[in-house]
XYZ file of C-alpha atoms in Angstrom:
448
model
C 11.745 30.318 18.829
C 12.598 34.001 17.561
C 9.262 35.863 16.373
C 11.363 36.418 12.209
C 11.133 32.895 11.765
C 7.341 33.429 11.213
C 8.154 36.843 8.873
C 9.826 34.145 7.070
C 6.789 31.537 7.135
C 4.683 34.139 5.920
C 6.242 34.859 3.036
C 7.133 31.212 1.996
C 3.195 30.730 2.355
C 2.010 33.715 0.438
C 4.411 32.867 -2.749
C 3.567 29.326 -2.920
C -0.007 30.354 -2.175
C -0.313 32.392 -5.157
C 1.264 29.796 -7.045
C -0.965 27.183 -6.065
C -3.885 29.209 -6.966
C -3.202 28.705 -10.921
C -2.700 24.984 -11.016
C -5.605 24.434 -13.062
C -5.716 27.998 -15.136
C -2.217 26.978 -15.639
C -3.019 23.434 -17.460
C -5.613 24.664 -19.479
C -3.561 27.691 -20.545
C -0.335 25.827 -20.858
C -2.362 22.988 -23.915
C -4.493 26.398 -25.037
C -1.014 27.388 -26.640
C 1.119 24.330 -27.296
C -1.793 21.802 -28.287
C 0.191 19.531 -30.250
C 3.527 19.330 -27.736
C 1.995 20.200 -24.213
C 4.140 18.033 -22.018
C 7.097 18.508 -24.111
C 6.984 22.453 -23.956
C 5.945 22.106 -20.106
C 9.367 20.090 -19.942
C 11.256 22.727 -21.621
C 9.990 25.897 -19.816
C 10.714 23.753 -16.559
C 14.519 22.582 -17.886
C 15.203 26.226 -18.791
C 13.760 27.729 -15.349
C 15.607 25.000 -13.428
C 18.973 24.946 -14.914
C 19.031 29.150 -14.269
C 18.013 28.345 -10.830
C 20.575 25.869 -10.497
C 23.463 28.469 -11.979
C 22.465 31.530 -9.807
C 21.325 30.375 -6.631
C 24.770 30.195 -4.917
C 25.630 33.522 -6.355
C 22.517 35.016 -5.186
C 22.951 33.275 -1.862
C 26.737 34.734 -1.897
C 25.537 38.415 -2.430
C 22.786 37.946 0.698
C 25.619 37.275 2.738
C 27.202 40.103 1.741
C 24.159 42.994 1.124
C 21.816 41.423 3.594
C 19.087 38.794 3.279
C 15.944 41.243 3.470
C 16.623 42.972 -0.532
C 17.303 39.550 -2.048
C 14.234 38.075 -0.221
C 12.019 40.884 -1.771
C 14.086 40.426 -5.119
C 13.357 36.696 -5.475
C 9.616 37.284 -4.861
C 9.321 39.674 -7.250
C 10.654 37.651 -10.031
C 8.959 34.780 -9.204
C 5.481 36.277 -9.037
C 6.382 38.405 -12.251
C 4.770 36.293 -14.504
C 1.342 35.382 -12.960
C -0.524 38.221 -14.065
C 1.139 37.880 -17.545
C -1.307 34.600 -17.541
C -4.039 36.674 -18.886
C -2.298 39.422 -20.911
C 0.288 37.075 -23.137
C 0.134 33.289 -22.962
C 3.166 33.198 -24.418
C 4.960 36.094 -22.652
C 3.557 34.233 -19.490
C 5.788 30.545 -20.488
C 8.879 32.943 -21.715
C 9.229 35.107 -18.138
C 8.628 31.990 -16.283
C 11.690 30.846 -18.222
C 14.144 33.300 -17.433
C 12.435 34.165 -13.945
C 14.426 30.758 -12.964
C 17.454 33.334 -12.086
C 16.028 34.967 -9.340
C 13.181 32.091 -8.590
C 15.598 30.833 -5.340
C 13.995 32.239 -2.741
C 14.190 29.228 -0.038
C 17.817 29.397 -0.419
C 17.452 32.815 0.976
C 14.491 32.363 3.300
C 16.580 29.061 5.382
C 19.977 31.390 5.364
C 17.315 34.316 6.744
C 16.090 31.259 9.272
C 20.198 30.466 10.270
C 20.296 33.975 10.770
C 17.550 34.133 13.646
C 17.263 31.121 14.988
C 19.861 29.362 17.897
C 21.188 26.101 16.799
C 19.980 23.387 18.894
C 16.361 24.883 17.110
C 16.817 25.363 13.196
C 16.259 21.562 12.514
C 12.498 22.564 13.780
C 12.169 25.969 12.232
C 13.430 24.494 8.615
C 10.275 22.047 9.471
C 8.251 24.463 10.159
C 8.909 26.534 7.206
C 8.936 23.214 4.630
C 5.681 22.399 6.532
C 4.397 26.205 5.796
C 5.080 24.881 1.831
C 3.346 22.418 1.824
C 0.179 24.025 4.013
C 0.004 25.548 1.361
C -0.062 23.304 -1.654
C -2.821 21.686 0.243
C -5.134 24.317 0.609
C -4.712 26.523 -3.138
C -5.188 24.276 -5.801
C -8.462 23.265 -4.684
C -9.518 26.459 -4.161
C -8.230 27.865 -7.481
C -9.552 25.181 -9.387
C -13.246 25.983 -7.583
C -12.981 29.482 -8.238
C -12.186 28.862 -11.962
C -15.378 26.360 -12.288
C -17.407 29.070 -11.009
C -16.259 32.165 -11.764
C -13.623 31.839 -14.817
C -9.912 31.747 -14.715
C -9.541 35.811 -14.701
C -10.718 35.765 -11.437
C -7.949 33.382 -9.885
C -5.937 34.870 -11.804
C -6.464 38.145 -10.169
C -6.304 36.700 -6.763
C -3.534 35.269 -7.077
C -1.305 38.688 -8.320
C -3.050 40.463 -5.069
C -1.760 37.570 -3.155
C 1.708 37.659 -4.800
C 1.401 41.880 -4.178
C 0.846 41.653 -0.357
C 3.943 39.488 -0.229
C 5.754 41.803 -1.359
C 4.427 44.619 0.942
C 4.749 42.187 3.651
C 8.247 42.060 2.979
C 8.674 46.007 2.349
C 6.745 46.907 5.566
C 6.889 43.981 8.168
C 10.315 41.911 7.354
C 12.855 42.740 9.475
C 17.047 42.539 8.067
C 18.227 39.547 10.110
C 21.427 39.919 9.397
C 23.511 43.118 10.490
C 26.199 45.170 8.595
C 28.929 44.114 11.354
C 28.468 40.116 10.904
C 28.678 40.477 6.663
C 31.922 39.617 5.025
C 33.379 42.142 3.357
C 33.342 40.588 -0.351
C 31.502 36.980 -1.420
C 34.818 35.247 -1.826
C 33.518 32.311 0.269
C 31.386 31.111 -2.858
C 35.049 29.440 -3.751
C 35.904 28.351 -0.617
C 32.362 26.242 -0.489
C 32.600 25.127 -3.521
C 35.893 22.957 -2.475
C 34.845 21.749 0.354
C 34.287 18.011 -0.164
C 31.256 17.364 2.933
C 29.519 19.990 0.615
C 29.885 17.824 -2.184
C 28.750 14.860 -0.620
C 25.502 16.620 0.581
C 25.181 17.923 -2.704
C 25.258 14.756 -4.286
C 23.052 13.230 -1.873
C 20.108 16.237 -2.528
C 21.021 15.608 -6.444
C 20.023 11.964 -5.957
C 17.351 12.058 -4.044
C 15.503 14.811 -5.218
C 15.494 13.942 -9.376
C 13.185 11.133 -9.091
C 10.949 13.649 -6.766
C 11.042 16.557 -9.109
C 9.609 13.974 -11.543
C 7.469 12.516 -9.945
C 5.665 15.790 -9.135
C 5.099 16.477 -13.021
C 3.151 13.437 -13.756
C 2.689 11.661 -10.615
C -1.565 13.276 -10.370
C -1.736 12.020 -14.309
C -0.717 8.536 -13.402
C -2.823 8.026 -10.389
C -5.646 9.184 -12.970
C -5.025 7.283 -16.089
C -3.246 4.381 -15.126
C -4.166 4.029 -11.628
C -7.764 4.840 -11.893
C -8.496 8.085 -9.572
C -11.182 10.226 -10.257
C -10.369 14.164 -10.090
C -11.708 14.303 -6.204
C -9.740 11.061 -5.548
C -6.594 12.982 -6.467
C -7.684 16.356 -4.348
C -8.364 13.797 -1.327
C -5.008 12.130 -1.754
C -3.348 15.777 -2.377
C -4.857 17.074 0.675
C -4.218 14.067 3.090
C -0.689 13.670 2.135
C -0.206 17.074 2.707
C -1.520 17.044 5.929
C 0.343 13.792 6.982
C 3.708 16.060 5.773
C 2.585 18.977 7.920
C 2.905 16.514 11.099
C 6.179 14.521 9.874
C 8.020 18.009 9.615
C 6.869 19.289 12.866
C 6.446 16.549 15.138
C 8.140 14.176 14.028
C 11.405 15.868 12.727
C 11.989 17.759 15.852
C 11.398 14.158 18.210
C 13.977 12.530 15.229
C 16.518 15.401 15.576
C 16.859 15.661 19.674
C 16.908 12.154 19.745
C 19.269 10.684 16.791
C 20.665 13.934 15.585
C 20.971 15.444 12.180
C 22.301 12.709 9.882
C 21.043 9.741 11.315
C 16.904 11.563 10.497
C 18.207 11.750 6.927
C 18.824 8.303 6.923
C 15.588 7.218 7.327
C 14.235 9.631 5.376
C 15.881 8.483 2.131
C 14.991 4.758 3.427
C 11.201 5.944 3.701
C 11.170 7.526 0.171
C 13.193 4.446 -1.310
C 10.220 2.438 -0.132
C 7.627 4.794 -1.032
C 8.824 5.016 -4.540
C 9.031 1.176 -4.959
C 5.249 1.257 -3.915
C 4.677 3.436 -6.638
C 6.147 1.444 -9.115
C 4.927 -2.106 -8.514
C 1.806 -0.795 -6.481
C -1.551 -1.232 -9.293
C -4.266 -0.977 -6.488
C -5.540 2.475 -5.273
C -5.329 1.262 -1.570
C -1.585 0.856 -2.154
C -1.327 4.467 -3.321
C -2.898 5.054 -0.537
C -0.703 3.702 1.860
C 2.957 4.635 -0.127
C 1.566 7.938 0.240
C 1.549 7.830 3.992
C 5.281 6.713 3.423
C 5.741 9.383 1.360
C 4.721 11.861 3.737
C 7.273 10.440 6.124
C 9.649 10.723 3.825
C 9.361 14.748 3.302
C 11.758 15.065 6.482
C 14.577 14.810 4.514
C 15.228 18.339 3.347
C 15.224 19.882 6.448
C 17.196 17.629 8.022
C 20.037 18.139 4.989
C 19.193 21.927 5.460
C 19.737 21.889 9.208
C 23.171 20.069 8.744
C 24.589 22.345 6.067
C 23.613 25.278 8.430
C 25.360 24.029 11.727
C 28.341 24.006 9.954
C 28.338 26.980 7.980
C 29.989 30.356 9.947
C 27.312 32.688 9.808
C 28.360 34.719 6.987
C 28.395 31.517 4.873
C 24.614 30.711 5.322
C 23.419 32.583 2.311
C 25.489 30.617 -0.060
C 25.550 27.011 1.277
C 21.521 27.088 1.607
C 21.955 28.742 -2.381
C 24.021 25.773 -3.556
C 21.159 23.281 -2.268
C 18.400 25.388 -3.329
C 20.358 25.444 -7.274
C 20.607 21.737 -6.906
C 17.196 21.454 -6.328
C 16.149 23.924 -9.146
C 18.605 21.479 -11.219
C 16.334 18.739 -10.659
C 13.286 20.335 -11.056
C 14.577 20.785 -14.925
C 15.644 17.047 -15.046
C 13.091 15.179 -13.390
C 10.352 16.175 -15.133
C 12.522 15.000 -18.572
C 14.070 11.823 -17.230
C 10.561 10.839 -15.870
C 8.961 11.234 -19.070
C 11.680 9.514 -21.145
C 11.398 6.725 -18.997
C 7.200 6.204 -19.314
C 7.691 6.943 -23.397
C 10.629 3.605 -22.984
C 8.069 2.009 -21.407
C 5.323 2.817 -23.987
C 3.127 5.083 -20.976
C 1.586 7.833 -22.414
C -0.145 10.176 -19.823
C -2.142 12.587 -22.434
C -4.758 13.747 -20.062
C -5.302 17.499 -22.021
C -6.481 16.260 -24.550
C -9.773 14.729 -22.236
C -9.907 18.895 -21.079
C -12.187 19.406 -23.741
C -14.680 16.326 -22.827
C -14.231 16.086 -19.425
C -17.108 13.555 -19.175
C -15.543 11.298 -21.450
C -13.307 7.875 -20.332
C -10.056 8.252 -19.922
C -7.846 5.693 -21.479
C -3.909 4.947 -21.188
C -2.177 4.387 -24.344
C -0.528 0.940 -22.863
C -1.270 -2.710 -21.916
C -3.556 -2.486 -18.885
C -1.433 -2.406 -15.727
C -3.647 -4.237 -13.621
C -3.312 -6.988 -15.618
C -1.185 -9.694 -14.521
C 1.490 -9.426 -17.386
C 2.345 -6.109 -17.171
C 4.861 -6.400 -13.583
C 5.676 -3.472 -13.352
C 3.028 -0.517 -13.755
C 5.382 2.569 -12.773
C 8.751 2.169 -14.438
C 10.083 5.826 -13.503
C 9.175 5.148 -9.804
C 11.720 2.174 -9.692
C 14.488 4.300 -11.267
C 13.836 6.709 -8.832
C 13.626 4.508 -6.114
C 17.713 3.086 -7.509
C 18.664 6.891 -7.927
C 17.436 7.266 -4.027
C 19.793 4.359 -2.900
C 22.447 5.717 -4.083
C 21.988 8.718 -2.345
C 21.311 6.587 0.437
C 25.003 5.161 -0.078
C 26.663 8.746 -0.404
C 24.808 10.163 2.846
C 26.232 7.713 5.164
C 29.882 9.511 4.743
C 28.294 12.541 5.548
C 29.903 13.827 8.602
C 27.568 14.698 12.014
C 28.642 16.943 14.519
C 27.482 18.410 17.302
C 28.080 22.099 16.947
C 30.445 24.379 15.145
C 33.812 24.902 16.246
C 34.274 29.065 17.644
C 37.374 30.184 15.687
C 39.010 33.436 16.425
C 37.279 36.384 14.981
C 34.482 34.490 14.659
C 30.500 35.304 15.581
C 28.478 32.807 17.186
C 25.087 33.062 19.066
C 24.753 32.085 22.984
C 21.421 30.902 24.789
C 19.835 34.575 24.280
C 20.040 34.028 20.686
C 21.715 37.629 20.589
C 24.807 37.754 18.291
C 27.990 38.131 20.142
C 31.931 38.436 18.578
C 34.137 35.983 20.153
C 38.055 36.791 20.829
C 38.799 33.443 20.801
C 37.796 29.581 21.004
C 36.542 28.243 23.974
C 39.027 26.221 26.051
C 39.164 22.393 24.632
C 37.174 23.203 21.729
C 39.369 23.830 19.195
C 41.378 20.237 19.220
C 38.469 18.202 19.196
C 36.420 19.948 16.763
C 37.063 21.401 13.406
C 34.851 23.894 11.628
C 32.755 21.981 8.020
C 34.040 25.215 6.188
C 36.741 26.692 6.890
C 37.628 30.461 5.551
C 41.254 30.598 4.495
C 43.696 32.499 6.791
């Protein structure tokens, strides 16, 4: 595998990294200014941030394809870091630049299009695991630490941690990234943002990341509250479950996406990762017993193949000076649902009468928690997680629209067109190779 898919690993780690870091600063900061409307002003910072995301990610992914990936890379870090020192200067400047930072917060749109860029075909299934692997390595390991550091030392400290850690992403990126895409394979304006956009398999894959990843964008903003308050975890319970899950993700992206791929191909390891997180959300929901947490979380962990399979299958079929925008119409997608979920999820638990109100317990930390709601361990309450079974309908369908998805084996080699041979050097092609062209035609297709 080329040595710049780990420049790219690196970087993905560092940002999240930093991030990860101020989980807990970030709570108690976050009901520290909005005491009486916590979760509702966390909802509405997220919507904002996520519906930017979702209207500038194809652009910016357009404009990579056309000025290089390296400047937007280092432009999307930036932003995205911009506000974590902010924590400790202005609370409220903090929530407003995290906000607006949503238009430039896209950077694995550009990091998989920097991947496509480097990487030979038969191997970017495995390098998109590696790098959604990388994200979630991470995840694992800085919360915990950030929420030590802040029990012993205060939450200036992590907060200055994590703005060196953000800084010497940056650098990385200024001294050590290398462009991986040259002047001579860029189109010569970002017209192709249109020509995407009609393209109906894009829709459908669209669709099917829509689908499948609301009900996980909510379930991340109030999933570690339910396993607390209605579930019954204690706060290490929830770090061991954090961690484990984590780990079990780090294996299903590496070892087993890449056996899945050579073996059953692109679309058919989507498949069964929507069928894993269908199941894993139904858990959820009718699951009241922490050993069935337990094990949906195993299925869970299976189920985090998906988006680098979907990733992997938008790239194949992309011509290379399309990456940058298909990977940024996913990636806005994504940042659409990370404004929704969080909404829809909590809509559903206040239809339900659920109220997860854990900040007010920040304060008394000793003191019992208890759920505003029948007891769902009881026998007459059937269903204990509500959202999860929406999500869980919301993944089927998704499961419905990916079947039409289209697989194919490789990209078709039109005239004019660049394409990479076994050396994984970039070569310009005069024309298609014999027997090619009738069999095969090309996902997206420029217009002559």
């Amino acid at each position: 595998m080329n040595r710049s898919v780990y420049h790219a690993v690196v970087v993905i780690f560092l940002e999240f990294f930093a991030w990860g870091l101020l989980t807990a600063p970030m709570l108690t900061v976050l009901y520290q200014t909005f005491p009486q409307h916590t979760f509702l002003m966390n909802g509405l910072i997220h919507g904002v941030k996520g519906l930017l995301s979702f209207l500038s990610a194809p652009l910016i992914g357009a404009l990579s394809d056309v000025w290089g990936r390296k400047s937007f890379l280092l432009l999307t870090v930036v932003f995205t870091c911009a506000p974590i020192p902010l924590m400790r200067i202005s609370p409220w400047w903090y929530f407003a630049v995290i906000s607006v930072s949503g238009v430039f917060a896209v950077t694995f749109s550009v990091i998989f299009a920097y991947v496509a860029d480097v990487t030979q075909e038969h191997e970017r299934s495995t390098a998109y695991g590696l790098v959604s692997a990388t994200f979630a390595a991470s995840l694992v390991t800085s919360p915990a630490i950030g929420a030590y550091l802040s029990r012993a030392y205060g939450d200036g400290l992590v907060v200055v941690l994590a703005s060196a850690v953000a800084m010497l992403d940056i650098c990385f990126i200024l001294l050590a990234v290398p462009e991986s895409l040259p002047e001579k394979m860029r189109p010569a304006s970002w017209g192709s943002l249109r020509k995407v956009g009609q393209d109906s398999t894009v829709l459908l894959i669209c669709i099917t990341v829509f689908l499948s990843y609301l009900p996980e964008a909510g379930q991340y903003s109030s999933f570690f509250l339910y396993l607390r308050q209605v579930v019954g975890f204690t706060s290490e319970t929830v770090a061991a479950f954090i961690a484990v899950v984590g780990i079990l993700s780090i294996l299903a992206q590496t070892a087993v996406l890449g056996v899945l791929v050579r073996s059953i191909g692109n679309k058919n390891t989507i498949l069964p990762g929507l069928g894993f997180q269908i199941l894993q959300l139904a858990w959820y929901g009718f699951g009241s017993q922490p050993w069935m947490m337990w094990a949906a979380g195993a299925v869970a962990a299976m189920s985090s193949i998906t988006f680098p399979a979907i990733s992997a299958i938008v790239s194949r079929n992309a011509d290379p000076e399309q990456q940058g925008v298909v990977q940024g119409m996913i990636t806005g997608i994504r940042g659409l649902c990370n404004g929704l979920g969080p909404a829809l999820y909590g809509f559903v638990f206040y239809l339900f009468h659920v109220e997860l109100n854990e900040m007010g317990t920040m304060e008394n930390p000793g003191k019992d928690i208890k759920v505003n709601m029948a007891n769902p361990t009881d026998e007459s309450t059937i269903i204990p997680g509500p959202p999860f079974l929406f999500g869980a309908c919301s993944v089927l369908m998704s499961l419905l629209v990916a079947l039409f998805i289209p697989e194919r084996s490789s990209l078709s080699v039109r005239p004019g067109s660049y394409h990479k041979h076994s050396n994984g050097a970039q070569n310009y092609s005069q024309g298609p190779k014999a027997g090619g062209a009738d069999s095969k035609e090309p996902l997206l297709e420029d217009s002559v």
